[in-house]
mmCIF file of C-alpha atoms in Angstrom:
data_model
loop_
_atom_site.group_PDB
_atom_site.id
_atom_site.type_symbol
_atom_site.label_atom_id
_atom_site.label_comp_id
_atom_site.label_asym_id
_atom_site.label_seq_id
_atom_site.Cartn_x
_atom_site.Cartn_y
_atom_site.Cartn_z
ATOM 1 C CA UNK D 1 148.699 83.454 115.986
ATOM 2 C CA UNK D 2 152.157 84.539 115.267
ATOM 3 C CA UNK D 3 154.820 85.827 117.345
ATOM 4 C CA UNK D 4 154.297 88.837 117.369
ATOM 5 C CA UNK D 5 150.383 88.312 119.109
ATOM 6 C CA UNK D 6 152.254 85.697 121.158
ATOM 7 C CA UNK D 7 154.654 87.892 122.401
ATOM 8 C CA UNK D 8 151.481 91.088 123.193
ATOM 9 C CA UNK D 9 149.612 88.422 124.568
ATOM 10 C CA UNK D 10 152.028 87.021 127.118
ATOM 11 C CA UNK D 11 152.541 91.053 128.019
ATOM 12 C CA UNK D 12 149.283 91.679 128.647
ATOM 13 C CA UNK D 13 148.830 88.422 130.611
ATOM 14 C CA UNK D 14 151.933 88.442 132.625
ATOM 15 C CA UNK D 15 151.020 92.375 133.435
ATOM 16 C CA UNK D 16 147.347 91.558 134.431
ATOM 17 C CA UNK D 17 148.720 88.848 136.354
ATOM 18 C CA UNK D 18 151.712 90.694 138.348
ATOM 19 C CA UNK D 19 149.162 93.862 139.252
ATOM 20 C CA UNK D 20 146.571 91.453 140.350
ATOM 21 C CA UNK D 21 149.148 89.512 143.078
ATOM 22 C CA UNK D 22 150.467 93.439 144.153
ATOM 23 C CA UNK D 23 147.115 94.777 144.545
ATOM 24 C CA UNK D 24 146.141 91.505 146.305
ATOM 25 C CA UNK D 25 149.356 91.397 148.773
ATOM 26 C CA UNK D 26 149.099 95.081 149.214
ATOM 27 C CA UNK D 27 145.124 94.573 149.863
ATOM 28 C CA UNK D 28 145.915 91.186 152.282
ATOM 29 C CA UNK D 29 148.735 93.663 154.379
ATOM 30 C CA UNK D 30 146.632 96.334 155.010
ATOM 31 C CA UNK D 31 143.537 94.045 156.382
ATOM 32 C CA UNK D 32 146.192 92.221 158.400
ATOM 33 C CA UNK D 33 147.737 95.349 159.900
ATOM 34 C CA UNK D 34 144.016 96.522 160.465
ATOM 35 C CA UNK D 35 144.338 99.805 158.539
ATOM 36 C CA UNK D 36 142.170 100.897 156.294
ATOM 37 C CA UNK D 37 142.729 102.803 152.996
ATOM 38 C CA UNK D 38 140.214 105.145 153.735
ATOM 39 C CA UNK D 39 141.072 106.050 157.116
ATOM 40 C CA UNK D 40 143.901 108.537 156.467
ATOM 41 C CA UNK D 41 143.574 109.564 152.565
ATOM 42 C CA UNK D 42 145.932 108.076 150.375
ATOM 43 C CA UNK D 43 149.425 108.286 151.234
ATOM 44 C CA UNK D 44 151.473 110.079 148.388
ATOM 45 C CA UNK D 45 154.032 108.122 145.816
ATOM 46 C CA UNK D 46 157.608 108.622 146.478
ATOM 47 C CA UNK D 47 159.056 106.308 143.827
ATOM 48 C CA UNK D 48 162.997 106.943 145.329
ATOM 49 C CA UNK D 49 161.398 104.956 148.461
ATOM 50 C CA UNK D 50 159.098 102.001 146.479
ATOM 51 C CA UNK D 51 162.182 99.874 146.494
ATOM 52 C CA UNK D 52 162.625 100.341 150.876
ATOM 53 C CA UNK D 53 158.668 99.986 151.242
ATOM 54 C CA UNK D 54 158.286 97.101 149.421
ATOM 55 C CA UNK D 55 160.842 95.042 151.624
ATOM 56 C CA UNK D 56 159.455 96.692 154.665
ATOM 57 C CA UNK D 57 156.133 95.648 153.492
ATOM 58 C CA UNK D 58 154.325 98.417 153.029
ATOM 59 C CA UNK D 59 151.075 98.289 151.720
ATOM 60 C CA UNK D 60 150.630 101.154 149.981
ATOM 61 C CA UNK D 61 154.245 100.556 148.438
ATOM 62 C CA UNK D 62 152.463 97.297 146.945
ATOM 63 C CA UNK D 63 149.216 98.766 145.928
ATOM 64 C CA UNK D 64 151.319 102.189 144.248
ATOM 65 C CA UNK D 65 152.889 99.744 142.010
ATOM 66 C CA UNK D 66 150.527 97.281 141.605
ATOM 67 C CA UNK D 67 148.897 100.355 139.808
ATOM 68 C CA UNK D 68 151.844 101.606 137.976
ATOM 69 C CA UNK D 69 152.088 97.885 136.328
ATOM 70 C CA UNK D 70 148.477 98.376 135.534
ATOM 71 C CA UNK D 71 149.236 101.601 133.478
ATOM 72 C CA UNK D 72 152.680 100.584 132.106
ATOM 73 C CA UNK D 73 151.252 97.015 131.153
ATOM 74 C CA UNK D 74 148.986 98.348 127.848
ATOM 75 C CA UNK D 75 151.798 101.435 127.170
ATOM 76 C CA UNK D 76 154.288 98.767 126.278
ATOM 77 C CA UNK D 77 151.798 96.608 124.500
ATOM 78 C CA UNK D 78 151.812 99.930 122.499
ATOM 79 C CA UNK D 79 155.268 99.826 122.153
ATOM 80 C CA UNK D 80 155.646 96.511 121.287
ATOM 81 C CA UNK D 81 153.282 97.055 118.944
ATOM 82 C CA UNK D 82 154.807 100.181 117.098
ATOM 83 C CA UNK D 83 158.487 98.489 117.391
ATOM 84 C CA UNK D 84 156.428 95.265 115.121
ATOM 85 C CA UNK D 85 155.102 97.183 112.745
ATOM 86 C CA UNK D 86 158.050 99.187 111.866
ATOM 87 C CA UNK D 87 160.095 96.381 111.420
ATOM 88 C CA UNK D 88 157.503 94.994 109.418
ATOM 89 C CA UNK D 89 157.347 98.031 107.140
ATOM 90 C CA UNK D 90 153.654 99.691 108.262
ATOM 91 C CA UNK D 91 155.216 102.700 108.657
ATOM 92 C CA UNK D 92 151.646 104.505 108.904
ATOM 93 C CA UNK D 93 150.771 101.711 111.482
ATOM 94 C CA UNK D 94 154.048 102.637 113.557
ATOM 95 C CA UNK D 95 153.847 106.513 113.645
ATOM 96 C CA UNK D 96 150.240 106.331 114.959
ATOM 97 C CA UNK D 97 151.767 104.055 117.736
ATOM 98 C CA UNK D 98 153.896 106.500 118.420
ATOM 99 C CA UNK D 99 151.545 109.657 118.355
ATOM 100 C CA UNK D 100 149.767 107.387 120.983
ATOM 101 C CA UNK D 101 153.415 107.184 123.152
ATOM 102 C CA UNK D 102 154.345 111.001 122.817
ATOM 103 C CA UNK D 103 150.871 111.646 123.796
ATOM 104 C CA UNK D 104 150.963 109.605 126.553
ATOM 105 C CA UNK D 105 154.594 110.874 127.599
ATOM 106 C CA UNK D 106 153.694 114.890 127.323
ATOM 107 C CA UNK D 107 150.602 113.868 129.370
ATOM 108 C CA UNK D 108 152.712 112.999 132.287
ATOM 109 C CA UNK D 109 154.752 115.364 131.604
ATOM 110 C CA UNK D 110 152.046 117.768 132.340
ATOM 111 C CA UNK D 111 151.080 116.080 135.315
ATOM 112 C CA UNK D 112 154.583 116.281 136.875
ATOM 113 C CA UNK D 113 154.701 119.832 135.976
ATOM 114 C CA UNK D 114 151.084 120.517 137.482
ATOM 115 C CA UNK D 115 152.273 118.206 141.052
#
């Protein structure tokens, strides 16, 4: 394997890793404070106030970005992937990586727009 798969690997496992312990403290806080998820719907994400719930240990603040790692963990395998094979001179290789990245960004894009 060389560095470059080293270094996708250890993204992919760190990311699997880190949204598995938020979705499992955020999971572990909500049975403790005897909520349940379903209860009330899902409460909306306010990124500006991720930073405040997650020291007031909030779990929906835990599960919100327990999620977002789980999206942003293969988007920067993609990255990482397009930034290695531009420097290694598959240019084809790196503009389909980044199709896949504009694609990606105009989607949420859209999504924003749409609320």
């Amino acid at each position: 394997m060389n560095a470059i798969d080293t270094r996708i690997a250890r993204i992919l496992a760190v990311g699997t890793r880190l949204a598995v312990a938020l979705f499992a403290i955020g999971s572990i806080l909500l049975v403790a404070g005897g909520t349940s998820p379903l209860a009330n719907g899902w409460p909306p994400l306010h990124l500006a106030s991720l930073p405040a719930d997650l020291l007031a240990l909030e779990p929906a603040a835990f599960l919100w970005v327990g999620l977002i790692v789980t999206i942003a963990t293969p988007l920067l395998r993609v990255a990482v992937s397009t930034w290695s094979f531009g420097r290694a001179g598959e240019g084809r290789m790196a503009v389909l990586g980044g199709a896949v990245l504009v694609v990606v960004a105009l989607a949420v894009a859209a999504g924003l727009a749409a609320g």
